[in-house]
Amino acid sequence: MIDLHCIYAPGLNDQCLLNRFLVSLLPKIWIQFGVKTHIFSPRWRSAELYVVKEKRLLVLIDSLHKQNNLIFLVGQSAGGSIVLNVFSKRKETVVGVINVAGRLCRGIKVFPTLQLASISSPAFQASVEQCEDVSEKTLRKDDRKRIMTIRPIWDEVVPSLTVSIAGARNDRVPLFEHTLGGCGILLFYCFRLFSFIKNICLDKVSVRKIMIARRKELSLPEKKHSDEKIHRALIQRDEWKKANTICISVSLPEEVDTKKIMSELFLEKKIVVVPKVLKERILELFQIKSADDLSVGKFGVLEPKSHCKAVDKKSVDLFIVPGIVFDRSGNRLGWGKGYYDRLLQGVSVPKIALAYSFQIADEIPHDTHDIRMSAIITEKEVIDTFDQAQYHPEQTERVDIS
């Protein structure tokens, strides 16, 4: 299950009682937008070195990432530079970052100067200097699209020229004064912030990138345990028991293992059909009678050898479909080439996807031509989505298998 988690980093007055009270309101307000908030306390005016503060924030990010959460960062005022710095080091983990009225560079002939602004916090000065000298230079074009800066029209504390990032989305709102304007953005314009982030999170390219990285991070013991549970759940399905001809692809190392499933198919004397990539992005189906009928094909995937018999997709009773991320409506994101959408066009027999639990989202972007799955099996649950032509969200069934 993918949750959207925000780590919020406040400014120089983060230890002030009034500021702490205002900050305590954010999780209660932001949860209404489907955002779970984690408050990070930089303790800017403490003697703690900047590198230590940054390390604490990185530990928090890594901890949330291990729990299979989508993470974005919001930094207000002095917090803006530190969230940009850690974003530059966790681009594969953090989906996006928002700077609310925060200084990101020294600025040329601006007032107040960075030295004046950071008198009470050498760590803040170090954060801004690192942001300008190191972090900003590591940002590629695609990285910048995942950054938003937003500031009041008039800010007496942070010069406007020091807030923006080239190539990012840089917004202004009709608010005034640094503290009041920043708080107003967090309270009254949070819908704009979250719309920006959710558009990033629901972007197909970003979702694929995040999920592929997560699959590769799965440890071998965890993967083996999950694969066994998914395998057991699959062979207990009525679709499996009733099917005589089953189409299944050979898994990549980071995918749910299908080799053991294929062995089970051979053992049960079922007809095993494996797809093969032909010209013009077309998948054709071929029968294999053992693993010896496979060889490495396009994209490094094992495919049927040339001597294997072609099979019409209309003769297949069950399709076992790979994918990168799925939602509870049965929508699927693959590699973006459309192979399976074309293969499964007009197919009415069951289509079962195999995935790890962290590959399941409440909703993913999809097009009208995308083919929905009949069911999705993970190590924790089986999601039956019913007939796609009659699908309604309230009809989704969840069967716990953990």
Short mmCIF file of C-alpha atoms in Angstrom, two decimals:
data_model
loop_
_atom_site.label_atom_id
_atom_site.label_comp_id
_atom_site.label_asym_id
_atom_site.label_seq_id
_atom_site.Cartn_x
_atom_site.Cartn_y
_atom_site.Cartn_z
CA MET A 1 0.00 0.00 0.00
CA ILE A 2 1.44 3.38 -1.00
CA ASP A 3 0.91 6.24 1.43
CA LEU A 4 1.87 9.87 0.83
CA HIS A 5 4.09 11.10 3.65
CA CYS A 6 5.35 14.65 4.14
CA ILE A 7 8.40 15.60 6.18
CA TYR A 8 8.13 19.25 7.24
CA ALA A 9 11.21 21.24 8.26
CA PRO A 10 10.50 24.62 9.96
CA GLY A 11 12.61 27.78 10.07
CA LEU A 12 14.92 29.46 12.58
CA ASN A 13 12.22 29.86 15.24
CA ASP A 14 11.45 26.13 15.33
CA GLN A 15 11.89 25.98 19.12
CA CYS A 16 9.63 28.98 19.82
CA LEU A 17 6.45 27.97 21.70
CA LEU A 18 4.14 29.83 19.30
CA ASN A 19 5.84 28.27 16.29
CA ARG A 20 5.64 24.80 17.83
CA PHE A 21 1.92 25.30 18.42
CA LEU A 22 1.33 26.35 14.80
CA VAL A 23 3.39 23.47 13.52
CA SER A 24 1.38 21.03 15.66
CA LEU A 25 -1.72 22.01 13.66
CA LEU A 26 -0.26 20.94 10.32
CA PRO A 27 -0.69 17.14 10.68
CA LYS A 28 -4.34 17.62 11.72
CA ILE A 29 -5.06 19.86 8.73
CA TRP A 30 -2.97 18.06 6.11
CA ILE A 31 -4.40 14.61 6.89
CA GLN A 32 -7.64 15.87 5.33
CA PHE A 33 -5.75 15.98 2.02
CA GLY A 34 -4.52 12.40 2.43
CA VAL A 35 -1.08 13.49 3.66
CA LYS A 36 0.60 12.01 6.73
CA THR A 37 2.92 14.60 8.26
CA HIS A 38 6.18 14.12 10.12
CA ILE A 39 7.70 17.15 11.84
CA PHE A 40 11.47 17.36 11.65
CA SER A 41 13.08 19.69 14.18
CA PRO A 42 16.37 21.16 12.88
CA ARG A 43 16.98 23.05 16.16
CA TRP A 44 18.62 25.75 14.09
CA ARG A 45 19.86 27.87 17.01
CA SER A 46 21.47 24.96 18.84
CA ALA A 47 25.22 24.26 18.76
CA GLU A 48 24.63 21.12 16.68
CA LEU A 49 26.61 21.21 13.42
CA TYR A 50 24.71 21.42 10.14
CA VAL A 51 26.04 18.04 8.94
CA VAL A 52 24.53 16.40 12.02
CA LYS A 53 21.15 18.03 11.39
CA GLU A 54 21.19 16.86 7.81
CA LYS A 55 22.14 13.34 8.85
CA ARG A 56 19.14 13.20 11.23
CA LEU A 57 16.84 14.21 8.40
CA LEU A 58 18.33 11.59 6.07
CA VAL A 59 17.78 8.91 8.72
CA LEU A 60 14.11 9.91 8.97
CA ILE A 61 13.72 9.74 5.18
CA ASP A 62 15.37 6.32 5.01
CA SER A 63 13.19 5.02 7.84
CA LEU A 64 9.97 6.06 6.10
CA HIS A 65 11.24 4.73 2.78
CA LYS A 66 11.83 1.28 4.29
CA GLN A 67 8.14 1.25 5.23
CA ASN A 68 7.27 1.56 1.53
CA ASN A 69 5.96 5.13 1.67
CA LEU A 70 6.01 7.83 -0.96
CA ILE A 71 7.83 10.76 0.63
CA PHE A 72 7.90 14.45 -0.17
CA LEU A 73 9.54 17.32 1.70
CA VAL A 74 8.32 20.76 2.70
CA GLY A 75 10.78 23.30 4.09
CA GLN A 76 9.68 26.67 5.45
CA SER A 77 12.09 29.61 5.71
CA ALA A 78 15.44 28.19 6.89
CA GLY A 79 13.99 24.71 6.33
CA GLY A 80 13.90 25.33 2.59
CA SER A 81 17.62 24.87 2.04
CA ILE A 82 17.98 21.72 4.12
CA VAL A 83 15.15 19.93 2.30
CA LEU A 84 16.75 20.85 -1.05
CA ASN A 85 20.07 19.50 0.19
CA VAL A 86 18.68 16.13 1.25
CA PHE A 87 16.56 15.91 -1.92
CA SER A 88 19.76 16.12 -3.96
CA LYS A 89 21.02 13.05 -2.03
CA ARG A 90 17.77 11.06 -2.09
CA LYS A 91 16.36 11.70 -5.57
CA GLU A 92 15.36 8.04 -5.94
CA THR A 93 13.53 8.11 -2.60
CA VAL A 94 11.90 11.54 -2.38
CA VAL A 95 9.20 12.21 -5.00
CA GLY A 96 9.21 15.99 -4.67
CA VAL A 97 10.19 18.99 -2.57
CA ILE A 98 8.58 22.34 -1.73
CA ASN A 99 10.37 25.45 -0.51
CA VAL A 100 8.08 27.87 1.33
CA ALA A 101 9.73 31.32 1.49
CA GLY A 102 13.15 29.83 2.14
CA ARG A 103 16.54 31.24 1.16
CA LEU A 104 18.39 28.89 -1.22
CA CYS A 105 21.41 31.02 -2.18
CA ARG A 106 23.49 33.93 -0.94
CA GLY A 107 22.13 36.39 -3.49
CA ILE A 108 23.99 39.22 -5.22
CA LYS A 109 23.54 42.71 -3.76
CA VAL A 110 20.54 41.69 -1.68
CA PHE A 111 19.49 42.67 1.80
CA PRO A 112 19.64 41.18 4.29
CA THR A 113 22.86 39.41 3.38
CA LEU A 114 23.25 35.75 4.28
CA GLN A 115 25.75 36.71 7.00
CA LEU A 116 23.18 39.00 8.65
CA ALA A 117 20.35 36.49 8.26
CA SER A 118 22.35 33.66 9.82
CA ILE A 119 23.92 35.48 12.81
CA SER A 120 21.92 33.32 15.23
CA SER A 121 22.57 30.08 13.35
CA PRO A 122 25.87 29.17 11.66
CA ALA A 123 24.15 25.91 10.64
CA PHE A 124 21.65 27.87 8.56
CA GLN A 125 24.48 29.66 6.76
CA ALA A 126 26.17 26.31 6.06
CA SER A 127 22.88 24.91 4.73
CA VAL A 128 22.36 27.78 2.28
CA GLU A 129 25.96 27.67 1.09
CA GLN A 130 25.74 23.93 0.48
CA CYS A 131 22.46 24.38 -1.37
CA GLU A 132 23.98 26.98 -3.72
CA ASP A 133 27.47 25.51 -4.13
CA VAL A 134 26.67 21.79 -4.26
CA SER A 135 23.03 20.69 -4.26
CA GLU A 136 21.64 23.03 -6.92
CA LYS A 137 24.41 22.02 -9.32
CA THR A 138 23.40 18.33 -9.10
CA LEU A 139 19.81 18.98 -10.22
CA ARG A 140 18.96 17.71 -13.69
CA LYS A 141 16.05 18.96 -15.77
CA ASP A 142 13.73 16.19 -14.54
CA ASP A 143 14.76 16.82 -10.92
CA ARG A 144 13.83 20.50 -11.20
CA LYS A 145 10.34 19.58 -12.37
CA ARG A 146 9.85 17.93 -8.97
CA ILE A 147 10.64 21.15 -7.09
CA MET A 148 8.20 23.89 -6.16
CA THR A 149 9.09 27.22 -4.56
CA ILE A 150 6.36 29.46 -3.22
CA ARG A 151 6.58 32.81 -1.45
CA PRO A 152 4.49 35.81 -0.40
CA ILE A 153 4.38 38.80 -2.74
CA TRP A 154 6.21 40.86 -0.13
CA ASP A 155 8.78 39.34 2.23
CA GLU A 156 10.94 41.60 4.40
CA VAL A 157 13.22 38.78 5.58
CA VAL A 158 14.09 36.63 2.55
CA PRO A 159 14.99 38.45 -0.69
CA SER A 160 12.83 37.23 -3.58
CA LEU A 161 15.88 36.59 -5.79
CA THR A 162 17.15 33.97 -3.33
CA VAL A 163 13.99 31.81 -3.19
CA SER A 164 13.53 30.46 -6.73
CA ILE A 165 15.18 27.58 -8.57
CA ALA A 166 15.66 27.69 -12.36
CA GLY A 167 13.52 25.05 -14.07
CA ALA A 168 11.32 24.51 -11.00
CA ARG A 169 7.75 25.65 -10.50
CA ASN A 170 8.18 29.06 -8.84
CA ASP A 171 4.96 30.57 -7.44
CA ARG A 172 3.93 33.73 -5.59
CA VAL A 173 0.74 34.19 -3.58
CA PRO A 174 -1.06 37.40 -2.45
CA LEU A 175 0.20 37.28 1.13
CA PHE A 176 2.53 39.62 3.00
CA GLU A 177 5.28 39.42 5.62
CA HIS A 178 7.70 36.54 6.05
CA THR A 179 6.27 34.62 9.01
CA LEU A 180 2.59 35.36 8.47
CA GLY A 181 2.91 34.82 4.73
CA GLY A 182 4.72 31.51 5.16
CA CYS A 183 2.17 30.23 7.69
CA GLY A 184 -0.64 31.40 5.42
CA ILE A 185 0.79 29.36 2.57
CA LEU A 186 0.97 26.22 4.74
CA LEU A 187 -2.57 26.67 6.07
CA PHE A 188 -4.54 28.30 3.26
CA TYR A 189 -2.62 27.30 0.14
CA CYS A 190 -1.74 23.74 1.13
CA PHE A 191 -4.15 22.45 -1.52
CA ARG A 192 -1.86 24.02 -4.14
CA LEU A 193 1.19 22.38 -2.61
CA PHE A 194 -0.43 18.95 -2.47
CA SER A 195 -1.89 19.23 -5.97
CA PHE A 196 1.64 19.82 -7.23
CA ILE A 197 2.98 16.81 -5.32
CA LYS A 198 0.11 14.49 -6.24
CA ASN A 199 0.53 15.35 -9.89
CA ILE A 200 4.15 14.27 -9.54
CA CYS A 201 3.26 11.10 -7.61
CA LEU A 202 0.61 10.16 -10.16
CA ASP A 203 2.96 10.70 -13.07
CA LYS A 204 3.61 7.35 -14.75
CA VAL A 205 7.33 7.92 -15.25
CA SER A 206 7.88 8.89 -11.60
CA VAL A 207 5.84 5.99 -10.24
CA ARG A 208 7.72 3.50 -12.41
CA LYS A 209 11.06 4.92 -11.34
CA ILE A 210 10.20 4.72 -7.64
CA MET A 211 8.77 1.21 -7.80
CA ILE A 212 11.62 -0.24 -9.82
CA ALA A 213 14.06 1.12 -7.23
CA ARG A 214 12.00 -0.38 -4.38
CA ARG A 215 11.87 -3.81 -5.95
CA LYS A 216 15.64 -3.84 -6.28
CA GLU A 217 16.00 -2.99 -2.58
CA LEU A 218 14.02 -6.05 -1.45
CA SER A 219 16.34 -8.46 0.38
CA LEU A 220 16.67 -12.03 -0.91
CA PRO A 221 15.13 -13.62 2.24
CA GLU A 222 12.19 -11.19 2.10
CA LYS A 223 11.73 -11.82 -1.61
CA LYS A 224 11.83 -15.59 -1.26
CA HIS A 225 9.32 -15.56 1.59
CA SER A 226 6.95 -13.26 -0.34
CA ASP A 227 7.30 -15.27 -3.55
CA GLU A 228 6.32 -18.48 -1.75
CA LYS A 229 3.17 -16.88 -0.28
CA ILE A 230 2.16 -15.45 -3.67
CA HIS A 231 2.77 -18.81 -5.33
CA ARG A 232 0.60 -20.65 -2.78
CA ALA A 233 -2.21 -18.13 -3.16
CA LEU A 234 -2.12 -18.40 -6.96
CA ILE A 235 -2.40 -22.20 -7.20
CA GLN A 236 -5.37 -22.11 -4.83
CA ARG A 237 -7.36 -19.89 -7.19
CA ASP A 238 -10.26 -21.38 -9.15
CA GLU A 239 -8.94 -19.73 -12.29
CA TRP A 240 -5.72 -21.72 -11.93
CA LYS A 241 -7.50 -25.00 -11.23
CA LYS A 242 -9.89 -24.63 -14.18
CA ALA A 243 -7.34 -23.43 -16.72
CA ASN A 244 -5.73 -25.87 -19.13
CA THR A 245 -3.63 -23.34 -21.09
CA ILE A 246 -1.88 -20.64 -19.08
CA CYS A 247 0.19 -17.75 -20.40
CA ILE A 248 3.01 -16.63 -18.12
CA SER A 249 6.16 -14.56 -18.65
CA VAL A 250 9.56 -15.45 -17.25
CA SER A 251 10.33 -13.10 -14.37
CA LEU A 252 13.25 -10.70 -14.10
CA PRO A 253 15.39 -11.05 -10.94
CA GLU A 254 13.55 -8.26 -9.09
CA GLU A 255 10.05 -9.43 -10.07
CA VAL A 256 7.86 -12.01 -8.34
CA ASP A 257 9.52 -15.29 -9.28
CA THR A 258 7.55 -17.19 -11.94
CA LYS A 259 10.07 -19.99 -12.56
CA LYS A 260 8.70 -22.06 -9.68
CA ILE A 261 5.18 -21.38 -10.94
CA MET A 262 6.16 -22.68 -14.37
CA SER A 263 7.56 -25.82 -12.76
CA GLU A 264 4.19 -26.32 -11.08
CA LEU A 265 2.46 -25.92 -14.44
CA PHE A 266 4.63 -28.61 -16.00
CA LEU A 267 3.98 -30.87 -13.00
CA GLU A 268 0.22 -30.46 -13.40
CA LYS A 269 0.48 -31.24 -17.16
CA LYS A 270 -0.95 -27.85 -18.18
CA ILE A 271 -0.08 -26.19 -21.47
CA VAL A 272 2.50 -23.48 -20.76
CA VAL A 273 2.51 -20.46 -23.06
CA VAL A 274 5.19 -17.76 -22.90
CA PRO A 275 5.16 -14.40 -24.73
CA LYS A 276 7.92 -13.32 -27.08
CA VAL A 277 8.65 -9.81 -28.39
CA LEU A 278 8.50 -9.56 -32.16
CA LYS A 279 8.80 -6.54 -34.42
CA GLU A 280 6.75 -3.38 -33.94
CA ARG A 281 6.29 -3.94 -30.21
CA ILE A 282 4.07 -6.97 -30.63
CA LEU A 283 3.95 -9.93 -28.26
CA GLU A 284 3.32 -13.35 -29.80
CA LEU A 285 2.65 -16.49 -27.78
CA PHE A 286 4.52 -19.78 -27.99
CA GLN A 287 4.18 -23.07 -26.15
CA ILE A 288 7.15 -24.38 -24.20
CA LYS A 289 7.42 -27.92 -22.82
CA SER A 290 10.38 -27.34 -20.49
CA ALA A 291 12.79 -24.66 -19.35
CA ASP A 292 15.15 -25.87 -22.10
CA ASP A 293 12.84 -24.23 -24.63
CA LEU A 294 13.85 -20.79 -23.35
CA SER A 295 16.72 -18.50 -24.31
CA VAL A 296 17.61 -14.88 -23.59
CA GLY A 297 15.67 -12.54 -25.87
CA LYS A 298 14.96 -8.85 -26.13
CA PHE A 299 15.48 -6.76 -22.94
CA GLY A 300 17.31 -9.69 -21.32
CA VAL A 301 14.11 -11.66 -20.71
CA LEU A 302 13.94 -15.42 -21.29
CA GLU A 303 11.74 -16.15 -24.32
CA PRO A 304 10.70 -19.22 -26.32
CA LYS A 305 13.23 -20.49 -28.85
CA SER A 306 12.50 -20.40 -32.56
CA HIS A 307 11.38 -24.05 -32.75
CA CYS A 308 8.49 -23.51 -30.30
CA LYS A 309 4.91 -23.77 -31.58
CA ALA A 310 2.91 -20.54 -31.94
CA VAL A 311 -0.30 -20.30 -29.91
CA ASP A 312 -3.38 -18.18 -30.59
CA LYS A 313 -4.22 -15.99 -27.60
CA LYS A 314 -7.86 -17.06 -27.93
CA SER A 315 -6.88 -20.54 -26.77
CA VAL A 316 -5.43 -19.25 -23.48
CA ASP A 317 -7.58 -19.82 -20.36
CA LEU A 318 -5.60 -17.65 -17.94
CA PHE A 319 -3.05 -14.86 -18.31
CA ILE A 320 -0.55 -14.26 -15.49
CA VAL A 321 0.59 -10.69 -16.05
CA PRO A 322 3.70 -8.85 -14.80
CA GLY A 323 3.75 -5.15 -13.96
CA ILE A 324 5.47 -2.45 -11.96
CA VAL A 325 2.58 -0.92 -10.02
CA PHE A 326 -1.15 -1.64 -9.71
CA ASP A 327 -4.13 -0.01 -8.04
CA ARG A 328 -7.17 -1.45 -6.31
CA SER A 329 -9.31 -0.96 -9.37
CA GLY A 330 -7.09 -3.39 -11.28
CA ASN A 331 -5.25 -0.74 -13.29
CA ARG A 332 -1.68 -1.62 -14.19
CA LEU A 333 1.52 0.20 -15.09
CA GLY A 334 4.08 -1.81 -17.01
CA TRP A 335 7.24 -0.61 -18.71
CA GLY A 336 5.32 1.89 -20.81
CA LYS A 337 5.71 0.14 -24.17
CA GLY A 338 2.11 -1.11 -24.33
CA TYR A 339 3.02 -4.75 -25.06
CA TYR A 340 0.48 -6.28 -22.71
CA ASP A 341 -2.25 -3.74 -23.44
CA ARG A 342 -2.08 -4.78 -27.09
CA LEU A 343 -1.80 -8.49 -26.29
CA LEU A 344 -4.77 -8.45 -23.90
CA GLN A 345 -7.02 -6.32 -26.11
CA GLY A 346 -10.30 -8.20 -26.58
CA VAL A 347 -9.30 -10.94 -24.12
CA SER A 348 -12.17 -11.92 -21.81
CA VAL A 349 -10.52 -14.70 -19.79
CA PRO A 350 -9.08 -13.95 -16.30
CA LYS A 351 -5.96 -11.82 -16.04
CA ILE A 352 -4.11 -12.19 -12.73
CA ALA A 353 -1.21 -9.94 -11.73
CA LEU A 354 1.51 -10.93 -9.27
CA ALA A 355 3.08 -8.15 -7.20
CA TYR A 356 4.58 -7.25 -3.84
CA SER A 357 2.36 -5.36 -1.41
CA PHE A 358 4.30 -2.11 -1.82
CA GLN A 359 3.43 -2.14 -5.53
CA ILE A 360 -0.25 -1.54 -4.73
CA ALA A 361 -1.58 2.03 -4.81
CA ASP A 362 -5.04 3.35 -4.12
CA GLU A 363 -5.02 4.97 -7.55
CA ILE A 364 -2.61 5.23 -10.48
CA PRO A 365 -2.87 7.18 -13.74
CA HIS A 366 -4.47 5.17 -16.52
CA ASP A 367 -5.84 5.62 -20.01
CA THR A 368 -9.05 4.32 -21.54
CA HIS A 369 -7.15 1.74 -23.59
CA ASP A 370 -5.31 0.31 -20.56
CA ILE A 371 -6.34 -3.24 -19.64
CA ARG A 372 -7.44 -3.91 -16.07
CA MET A 373 -6.52 -7.01 -14.13
CA SER A 374 -9.18 -9.43 -12.87
CA ALA A 375 -7.22 -9.98 -9.66
CA ILE A 376 -3.93 -8.97 -8.05
CA ILE A 377 -2.07 -11.32 -5.70
CA THR A 378 0.50 -10.04 -3.20
CA GLU A 379 2.15 -11.69 -0.21
CA LYS A 380 -0.40 -9.99 2.06
CA GLU A 381 -3.69 -10.04 0.17
CA VAL A 382 -5.65 -11.01 -2.90
CA ILE A 383 -7.55 -8.16 -4.55
CA ASP A 384 -10.45 -9.25 -6.75
CA THR A 385 -11.57 -6.43 -9.02
CA PHE A 386 -14.49 -8.29 -10.67
CA ASP A 387 -15.41 -7.85 -14.30
CA GLN A 388 -13.75 -4.69 -15.57
CA ALA A 389 -16.80 -3.67 -17.63
CA GLN A 390 -18.96 -3.69 -14.49
CA TYR A 391 -16.37 -2.43 -12.06
CA HIS A 392 -17.36 -0.11 -9.24
CA PRO A 393 -14.89 0.98 -6.49
CA GLU A 394 -17.15 -0.24 -3.71
CA GLN A 395 -17.08 -3.74 -5.20
CA THR A 396 -13.38 -4.38 -4.71
CA GLU A 397 -12.79 -7.36 -2.44
CA ARG A 398 -9.76 -7.77 -0.23
CA VAL A 399 -8.77 -11.22 1.02
CA ASP A 400 -6.02 -11.21 3.63
CA ILE A 401 -3.50 -14.03 3.14
CA SER A 402 -0.81 -12.84 5.56
#
